[in-house]
Coordinates of C-alpha atoms and ligand atoms in Angstrom, one line a residue:
M208 CA 25.6 85.4 -181.2
P209 CA 26.7 88.7 -182.8
P210 CA 25.4 89.2 -186.3
C211 CA 28.1 88.0 -188.6
P212 CA 29.2 90.9 -190.8
Q213 CA 27.2 91.0 -194.0
Q214 CA 29.1 90.6 -197.3
S215 CA 29.6 93.9 -198.8
Q216 CA 28.0 94.7 -202.2
Q217 CA 29.9 93.6 -205.3
T218 CA 31.9 96.4 -206.7
S219 CA 31.7 97.3 -210.4
V220 CA 34.9 97.3 -212.4
R221 CA 35.8 98.5 -215.8
S222 CA 35.4 95.9 -218.6
S223 CA 38.4 94.3 -220.2
P224 CA 38.6 92.3 -223.4
D225 CA 39.9 89.1 -221.7
P226 CA 37.3 87.2 -219.7
D227 CA 39.9 85.2 -217.7
T228 CA 41.6 88.4 -216.7
I229 CA 38.2 89.9 -215.8
M230 CA 37.5 86.9 -213.5
A231 CA 40.9 86.9 -211.9
T232 CA 40.8 90.7 -211.4
L233 CA 37.3 90.5 -210.0
L234 CA 38.3 87.7 -207.6
I235 CA 41.4 89.5 -206.3
F236 CA 39.5 92.8 -206.0
F237 CA 36.6 91.1 -204.2
V238 CA 38.9 89.3 -201.8
F239 CA 40.9 92.4 -201.1
M240 CA 37.9 94.6 -200.6
N241 CA 36.3 92.1 -198.2
L242 CA 39.4 90.8 -196.5
D243 CA 38.5 92.2 -193.1
V244 CA 34.9 90.9 -193.4
L245 CA 36.0 87.5 -194.5
L246 CA 38.5 87.2 -191.7
R247 CA 35.9 88.3 -189.1
M248 CA 33.3 85.9 -190.6
G249 CA 35.6 83.0 -190.0
H250 CA 35.7 83.9 -186.3
C251 CA 32.4 85.5 -185.5
T252 CA 30.9 82.5 -183.9
E253 CA 34.1 81.3 -182.1
T254 CA 35.7 84.4 -180.6
R255 CA 32.9 85.8 -178.6
D256 CA 31.7 84.7 -175.1
Q257 CA 27.9 85.0 -174.8
I258 CA 25.2 85.1 -172.1
L259 CA 22.1 83.1 -172.9
S260 CA 18.7 83.5 -171.3
I261 CA 16.7 80.2 -171.3
T262 CA 13.4 79.5 -169.7
P263 CA 12.9 75.8 -169.3
K264 CA 9.3 74.8 -170.1
T265 CA 9.4 71.1 -169.1
Q266 CA 11.2 68.9 -166.7
E267 CA 13.2 67.5 -169.7
H268 CA 14.4 71.1 -170.4
V269 CA 15.4 71.4 -166.7
D270 CA 17.4 68.2 -167.0
I271 CA 19.1 69.3 -170.2
L272 CA 20.1 72.7 -168.7
R273 CA 21.4 71.0 -165.5
N274 CA 23.4 68.7 -167.7
I275 CA 24.8 71.5 -169.9
S276 CA 25.8 73.7 -166.9
T277 CA 27.6 70.9 -165.2
Q278 CA 29.1 68.9 -168.1
Y279 CA 30.2 71.7 -170.4
E280 CA 32.5 74.7 -170.0
T281 CA 29.9 77.3 -169.0
A282 CA 29.2 79.5 -165.9
L283 CA 25.8 79.5 -164.4
W284 CA 24.9 83.1 -163.5
Q285 CA 21.4 82.6 -162.4
P286 CA 20.4 80.6 -160.4
V287 CA 23.7 80.1 -158.5
S288 CA 23.6 76.3 -158.7
P289 CA 22.0 73.8 -161.1
Q290 CA 19.9 72.3 -158.4
Y291 CA 17.8 75.5 -158.4
I292 CA 17.0 75.4 -162.1
K293 CA 13.2 74.9 -162.4
E294 CA 10.4 75.1 -164.9
E295 CA 9.3 78.6 -166.0
T296 CA 12.1 80.4 -164.3
Q297 CA 14.8 82.2 -166.3
V298 CA 18.3 80.8 -166.4
H299 CA 21.2 83.0 -167.3
L300 CA 24.1 81.1 -168.6
F301 CA 27.6 82.3 -169.6
V302 CA 28.8 80.4 -172.6
P303 CA 32.5 80.8 -173.5
A304 CA 33.1 81.0 -177.3
N305 CA 34.7 77.5 -177.5
S306 CA 31.6 75.8 -176.1
S307 CA 29.1 78.0 -177.9
E308 CA 28.5 75.7 -180.9
T309 CA 28.1 72.5 -178.8
V310 CA 25.8 74.2 -176.3
K311 CA 23.6 75.7 -179.0
D312 CA 23.4 72.4 -180.9
L313 CA 22.3 70.6 -177.7
L314 CA 19.6 73.2 -177.0
Q315 CA 18.4 73.1 -180.6
R316 CA 18.3 69.3 -180.6
H317 CA 16.1 69.2 -177.6
A318 CA 13.9 72.1 -178.9
V319 CA 15.0 74.4 -176.0
T320 CA 14.7 78.0 -177.1
H321 CA 17.1 80.6 -176.0
E322 CA 17.6 84.3 -176.2
V323 CA 21.0 85.9 -176.4
L324 CA 21.3 88.4 -173.6
L325 CA 24.8 89.5 -174.4
A326 CA 26.3 88.7 -177.8
N327 CA 29.8 89.9 -177.0
A328 CA 30.8 89.5 -173.4
N329 CA 34.4 89.9 -174.3
E330 CA 33.9 93.5 -175.4
L331 CA 32.2 94.3 -172.1
I332 CA 35.0 92.6 -170.1
E333 CA 37.5 94.6 -172.0
M334 CA 35.5 97.8 -171.3
Q335 CA 35.6 97.1 -167.6
T336 CA 39.3 96.4 -167.3
R337 CA 40.5 99.3 -169.5
N338 CA 42.6 101.7 -167.5
D339 CA 40.3 104.6 -168.1
S340 CA 42.4 107.2 -166.3
T341 CA 44.6 107.3 -169.4
D342 CA 41.7 106.8 -171.8
P343 CA 40.7 110.1 -173.3
R344 CA 37.3 108.7 -174.3
S345 CA 36.3 108.3 -170.7
G346 CA 34.9 111.3 -168.9
S347 CA 34.1 109.2 -165.8
T348 CA 35.6 109.7 -162.3
F349 CA 37.6 107.2 -160.3
Y350 CA 34.5 106.1 -158.5
E351 CA 32.6 105.4 -161.8
R352 CA 35.2 102.8 -162.9
Y353 CA 36.2 99.3 -161.7
H354 CA 39.6 98.9 -160.1
S355 CA 42.2 96.2 -159.8
L356 CA 43.0 94.9 -156.4
E357 CA 46.3 96.8 -156.4
D358 CA 44.5 100.0 -157.2
I359 CA 42.1 99.4 -154.3
Y360 CA 45.0 98.7 -151.9
Y361 CA 46.5 102.0 -153.1
W362 CA 43.2 103.8 -152.6
I363 CA 42.8 102.4 -149.1
N364 CA 46.2 103.8 -148.1
R365 CA 45.6 107.1 -149.8
T366 CA 42.2 107.6 -148.3
A367 CA 43.6 107.0 -144.7
H368 CA 46.6 109.1 -145.4
D369 CA 44.5 112.1 -146.7
N370 CA 42.0 111.9 -143.8
P371 CA 44.1 111.1 -140.8
N372 CA 41.5 112.3 -138.3
R373 CA 38.6 110.4 -139.7
V374 CA 39.8 107.2 -141.4
K375 CA 41.9 104.4 -139.9
I376 CA 43.1 101.2 -141.5
I377 CA 42.4 98.0 -139.6
L378 CA 44.0 94.8 -140.7
V379 CA 41.3 92.2 -139.9
G380 CA 43.2 89.2 -141.2
S381 CA 44.6 87.8 -144.4
S382 CA 43.4 85.7 -147.2
Y383 CA 44.2 82.1 -148.2
E384 CA 46.9 83.4 -150.5
K385 CA 48.1 85.7 -147.7
R386 CA 46.8 89.0 -149.0
P387 CA 45.8 91.5 -146.3
L388 CA 42.2 92.1 -145.5
Y389 CA 41.9 95.8 -144.8
A390 CA 38.9 97.5 -143.4
L391 CA 38.6 101.2 -143.1
K392 CA 37.1 102.6 -139.9
L393 CA 35.3 105.9 -140.4
S394 CA 35.0 107.7 -137.1
F395 CA 34.0 111.4 -137.1
N396 CA 34.0 112.0 -133.3
N397 CA 35.0 110.5 -130.0
R398 CA 31.6 110.2 -128.4
T399 CA 31.6 107.6 -125.6
N400 CA 29.6 104.4 -126.1
K401 CA 29.4 105.1 -129.8
K402 CA 27.7 102.3 -131.8
A403 CA 28.8 101.1 -135.2
M404 CA 27.8 99.6 -138.5
W405 CA 29.8 97.2 -140.7
I406 CA 29.7 97.0 -144.5
D407 CA 31.6 94.3 -146.4
C408 CA 31.9 94.1 -150.2
G409 CA 33.4 91.6 -152.6
I410 CA 32.7 88.3 -150.8
H411 CA 31.9 86.9 -154.3
A412 CA 34.7 87.7 -156.6
R413 CA 32.8 88.3 -159.9
E414 CA 30.3 90.8 -158.4
W415 CA 32.4 93.8 -159.2
V416 CA 29.9 96.4 -158.5
S417 CA 30.1 95.4 -154.9
P418 CA 33.7 96.6 -154.1
A419 CA 32.8 99.7 -156.3
F420 CA 30.0 100.4 -153.8
C421 CA 32.3 100.2 -150.8
L422 CA 34.6 102.8 -152.4
W423 CA 31.6 104.9 -153.4
F424 CA 30.3 104.8 -149.8
V425 CA 33.6 105.9 -148.2
H426 CA 34.0 108.7 -150.7
Y427 CA 30.5 109.9 -150.2
S428 CA 30.8 109.9 -146.4
L429 CA 34.0 112.0 -146.6
S430 CA 32.6 114.3 -149.2
F431 CA 29.1 114.9 -147.9
Y432 CA 29.6 115.0 -144.2
N433 CA 28.1 118.3 -143.1
I434 CA 26.5 118.7 -146.5
N435 CA 24.0 115.9 -146.6
Q436 CA 21.8 115.8 -143.5
D437 CA 21.3 112.0 -143.5
I438 CA 25.0 110.9 -143.8
T439 CA 25.9 113.6 -141.2
H440 CA 23.4 112.2 -138.7
I441 CA 24.6 108.7 -139.3
L442 CA 28.3 109.6 -138.9
D443 CA 27.6 111.7 -135.8
N444 CA 26.0 108.7 -134.2
M445 CA 27.9 105.7 -135.6
D446 CA 31.3 104.6 -136.6
V447 CA 31.4 102.7 -139.9
Y448 CA 33.7 99.8 -140.7
V449 CA 34.1 99.2 -144.4
L450 CA 35.8 96.1 -145.8
P451 CA 36.1 96.8 -149.6
V452 CA 37.3 93.4 -150.7
L453 CA 36.5 90.4 -148.5
N454 CA 37.7 88.0 -151.0
P455 CA 40.9 89.5 -152.5
D456 CA 42.3 86.2 -154.0
G457 CA 39.1 85.6 -155.9
Y458 CA 38.8 89.3 -157.0
K459 CA 42.4 89.2 -158.3
Y460 CA 41.7 86.0 -160.1
T461 CA 38.7 87.6 -161.9
W462 CA 41.1 90.3 -163.2
T463 CA 43.8 88.0 -164.3
S464 CA 42.3 84.6 -165.3
N465 CA 38.6 84.0 -165.1
R466 CA 36.1 86.9 -164.9
M467 CA 33.3 84.5 -163.8
W468 CA 35.1 83.3 -160.6
R469 CA 32.9 83.4 -157.5
K470 CA 34.6 81.5 -154.6
N471 CA 37.9 82.1 -152.8
R472 CA 41.0 80.3 -154.1
S473 CA 41.7 77.8 -151.4
I474 CA 43.1 74.4 -152.5
S475 CA 41.3 71.3 -151.5
K476 CA 43.2 68.2 -150.2
T477 CA 40.9 65.8 -151.9
T478 CA 40.3 67.2 -155.5
S479 CA 41.8 69.5 -158.0
C480 CA 38.7 71.8 -157.7
I481 CA 39.6 75.1 -156.2
G482 CA 37.7 77.5 -153.8
V483 CA 35.1 77.7 -151.1
D484 CA 31.9 79.8 -151.4
L485 CA 32.7 82.2 -148.5
N486 CA 29.0 82.9 -148.2
R487 CA 28.4 79.2 -147.3
N488 CA 31.3 79.0 -144.9
F489 CA 29.8 80.8 -141.8
D490 CA 28.4 78.9 -138.9
A491 CA 24.6 79.3 -139.6
N492 CA 23.1 75.9 -140.2
W493 CA 26.3 75.3 -142.0
C494 CA 26.2 73.1 -145.1
T495 CA 22.5 72.1 -144.9
E496 CA 20.2 72.3 -147.9
G497 CA 21.3 75.0 -150.3
A498 CA 25.1 74.4 -149.9
S499 CA 27.3 71.5 -151.0
H500 CA 30.1 69.4 -149.7
D501 CA 31.4 68.9 -153.2
P502 CA 34.4 71.2 -153.8
C503 CA 33.7 71.3 -157.5
T504 CA 30.4 73.2 -157.0
E505 CA 29.9 77.0 -156.8
I506 CA 28.3 76.6 -153.4
Y507 CA 30.9 74.5 -151.7
C508 CA 30.7 75.1 -148.0
G509 CA 34.3 74.2 -147.1
T510 CA 35.5 71.5 -144.7
F511 CA 34.0 73.1 -141.5
P512 CA 32.4 76.4 -140.5
E513 CA 35.0 79.2 -140.8
S514 CA 37.5 76.9 -142.4
E515 CA 38.5 79.8 -144.6
P516 CA 40.8 82.6 -143.4
E517 CA 38.6 85.2 -145.0
S518 CA 35.3 84.2 -143.2
Q519 CA 37.2 83.5 -140.0
A520 CA 38.8 87.0 -140.0
V521 CA 35.4 88.7 -140.5
A522 CA 33.8 86.5 -137.8
N523 CA 36.6 87.2 -135.3
F524 CA 36.4 90.9 -135.9
L525 CA 32.6 90.9 -135.4
R526 CA 32.8 88.7 -132.4
S527 CA 35.1 91.1 -130.7
H528 CA 33.0 94.1 -131.7
K529 CA 29.5 92.6 -131.2
D530 CA 28.6 95.0 -128.4
T531 CA 29.1 98.0 -130.6
V532 CA 28.1 96.8 -134.1
Q533 CA 24.3 97.2 -134.4
L534 CA 24.0 97.0 -138.2
Y535 CA 25.6 94.4 -140.5
L536 CA 25.5 94.9 -144.3
T537 CA 27.0 92.7 -146.9
I538 CA 26.9 93.8 -150.6
H539 CA 26.4 91.5 -153.5
S540 CA 25.1 91.6 -157.0
Y541 CA 23.0 91.0 -159.1
S542 CA 19.2 90.8 -158.9
Q543 CA 18.1 94.0 -157.1
M544 CA 17.1 92.7 -153.7
L545 CA 17.2 93.7 -150.1
L546 CA 17.4 90.5 -148.1
F547 CA 17.5 89.8 -144.3
P548 CA 17.6 86.7 -142.1
Y549 CA 16.9 84.0 -142.4
S550 CA 18.3 82.3 -145.5
C551 CA 19.3 79.2 -143.7
T552 CA 15.8 78.3 -142.4
L553 CA 12.2 79.1 -143.2
E554 CA 11.7 80.3 -139.6
E555 CA 11.1 84.0 -139.1
A556 CA 13.7 86.2 -137.4
E557 CA 12.5 87.4 -134.0
N558 CA 12.3 91.0 -135.3
H559 CA 11.1 90.0 -138.7
R560 CA 8.5 92.9 -138.8
D561 CA 11.2 95.5 -138.1
L562 CA 13.5 94.1 -140.8
L563 CA 10.7 93.9 -143.3
E564 CA 9.6 97.4 -142.6
M565 CA 13.1 98.8 -143.0
A566 CA 13.7 96.9 -146.3
Q567 CA 10.3 98.0 -147.6
E568 CA 11.0 101.6 -146.8
A569 CA 14.4 101.4 -148.5
A570 CA 12.9 99.7 -151.6
Q571 CA 10.1 102.3 -151.7
K572 CA 12.6 105.1 -151.7
I573 CA 14.7 103.6 -154.5
R574 CA 11.5 103.2 -156.4
R575 CA 10.4 106.8 -155.8
Y576 CA 13.8 108.5 -156.4
Y577 CA 15.4 106.2 -158.9
R578 CA 12.4 104.5 -160.5
N579 CA 14.0 101.1 -160.0
I580 CA 12.4 98.0 -158.5
Y581 CA 14.0 96.1 -155.6
R582 CA 12.4 93.1 -154.1
Y583 CA 12.8 92.5 -150.4
G584 CA 12.2 89.8 -147.8
A585 CA 13.7 87.0 -145.8
G586 CA 16.3 85.2 -147.9
A587 CA 15.0 81.7 -147.8
K588 CA 11.5 82.8 -148.9
T589 CA 12.6 85.5 -151.3
I590 CA 15.3 83.6 -153.3
Y591 CA 16.4 80.2 -152.0
F592 CA 17.8 78.3 -149.1
A593 CA 21.4 79.3 -148.6
P594 CA 22.9 78.3 -145.3
G595 CA 26.3 79.4 -143.9
G596 CA 25.8 83.1 -145.0
S597 CA 27.4 86.0 -143.2
D598 CA 24.1 87.8 -142.7
D599 CA 22.4 85.0 -140.8
W600 CA 25.6 84.3 -138.8
A601 CA 25.9 88.0 -137.8
Y602 CA 22.2 88.0 -136.9
N603 CA 22.6 85.0 -134.6
L604 CA 25.7 86.6 -133.0
G605 CA 23.3 89.3 -131.8
I606 CA 23.6 92.0 -134.6
K607 CA 19.8 92.3 -134.9
Y608 CA 19.9 94.4 -138.0
S609 CA 21.5 92.4 -140.7
F610 CA 21.0 92.7 -144.5
T611 CA 22.3 91.4 -147.8
F612 CA 22.0 93.8 -150.7
E613 CA 21.9 92.5 -154.2
L614 CA 22.7 95.5 -156.4
Q615 CA 22.0 96.1 -160.1
D616 CA 21.0 94.8 -162.4
R617 CA 18.3 92.2 -163.0
G618 CA 20.1 90.3 -165.7
R619 CA 20.6 92.7 -168.6
Y620 CA 24.3 92.8 -168.0
G621 CA 24.5 90.7 -164.8
F622 CA 28.0 90.5 -163.4
L623 CA 29.2 92.5 -166.4
L624 CA 27.5 95.7 -165.4
P625 CA 29.1 98.5 -167.5
P626 CA 31.1 101.1 -165.7
S627 CA 28.6 103.8 -166.8
H628 CA 26.0 102.1 -164.6
I629 CA 28.1 102.2 -161.4
S630 CA 26.9 105.6 -160.3
G631 CA 23.2 104.6 -160.7
A632 CA 23.7 101.3 -158.9
C633 CA 25.7 102.9 -156.0
N634 CA 23.4 105.9 -155.5
E635 CA 20.3 103.8 -155.1
A636 CA 22.2 101.4 -152.8
L637 CA 23.5 104.3 -150.8
L638 CA 19.9 105.6 -150.4
A639 CA 19.0 102.2 -149.0
V640 CA 21.9 102.1 -146.6
K641 CA 21.1 105.6 -145.3
T642 CA 17.4 104.7 -144.9
I643 CA 18.2 101.6 -142.9
A644 CA 21.0 103.1 -140.8
L645 CA 18.8 106.1 -139.8
K646 CA 16.1 103.7 -138.8
V647 CA 18.5 101.7 -136.7
I648 CA 19.7 104.8 -134.9
Q649 CA 16.1 105.9 -134.4
K650 CA 15.1 102.5 -132.9
T651 CA 18.2 102.0 -130.7
Q652 CA 19.7 105.2 -129.7
A653 CA 18.7 108.2 -127.7
P654 CA 19.0 111.2 -130.0
T655 CA 22.1 113.4 -129.4
S656 CA 21.6 115.7 -132.4
P657 CA 18.3 116.5 -134.1
S658 CA 17.4 113.6 -136.3
P659 CA 16.5 114.3 -139.9
T660 CA 12.8 114.1 -140.9
F661 CA 11.9 111.0 -142.8
Ligands
0X9_1062 O1 23.7 83.0 -152.7 C1 24.3 84.0 -152.1 O2 25.2 83.8 -151.4 C2 23.7 85.4 -152.4 N1 23.3 85.6 -153.7 S1 24.5 85.7 -154.9 O3 23.8 85.7 -156.2 N2 25.2 87.1 -154.7 O4 25.4 84.7 -154.7 C3 22.5 85.6 -151.5 C4 22.8 85.6 -150.0 C5 21.6 85.7 -149.1 N3 22.0 85.4 -147.8 C6 22.4 84.2 -147.3 N4 22.4 83.2 -148.1 N5 22.6 84.0 -146.1
ZN1063 ZN1 27.1 87.2 -154.1

């Protein structure tokens, strides 16, 4: 909770012979001087959305938290679903202003202590949606800000138009609400038998730094080709498909109605609950432990694998390009992790050692150059069981280098990462992408141009 404004000091006034007049004058003067403070005091607990961090110490605490996050108007940030709440593990909970008092009362009544991670989420949300191009206070560039879906569509067209020899727009499908799913194909030469990599962003609507990364990556590729040795080598040897917003309906919804929305916006025939978790909708041990058949949960797997137009579009595209695509990357936030298959089983991927080495090297570079810690490992062992994910599905399709990146941060701002952190988050993720892509080229392709020294 933000500190309620303190009452200002009493102001001294000149004495008057009439005590009643003194009192009345004092009262009027006091109210007038503190009007702003008094007004704000009345609202300081009700008008601000907050993020609480709570570490349950007992099973009773766990049960209370599960109850709060399912029965009250809140949004669980971490873990993704109440079933993963466990003792001694931090829970991040978004509490809208109108449930704040009830939730805090409940916690207090059961002696569950909490810490306020963000006292005023509304201010952060406002900061992220401000149109900074017209804001004189902002010195940031286009790529250091978040953009509405319309702006991203405009940017896609503009980028292709301005780079006709290197960038093509590919329509890979359309969303449930019939928005186009555009990917950009970056192709810097016409070598025969050229391989490719795929990057998708924004599968989860509220993870805004993810689409920001896709834009960052494309911009970097176009600006630093022939300047940076690593990106030059990658683009000389691979085409890159970039899908900036895999879940446009959800992304749009986070800009207009609910900043904490995760799923797509498909309507269920059986309930009024909306949306499927697109990262539970792929055909990889679909809807087993770690996903849910309940449309009202955040990890709802849909009615059958690829029931959703968004996941089906990506799956169709990859199926028809599986002989060229060697590397699959999907960008999420938050928690700073480099994950690889499997998340849908505890079994090790056949090339587990390779994947581990690549993730380790990428994480080490981030640590060395950016002093930031990324954990890495197979999904199921590193975070939780999560079947139906795009990374596991792409891996089973035959794309043997498949990774999920969870970008910044580790919970300080969570999904509300301020725009000023976009460049740091994207630069370190870019370093990881370059490290992994170079390794894939090294492992799979005969060199055509001198490869950079690692
Ligand atoms: O649960 C997820 O879908 C991802 N984490 S997030 O907090 N961004 O939602 C992790 C995905 C890991 N990979 C698979 N589950 N296949
Ligand atoms: Zn995600």
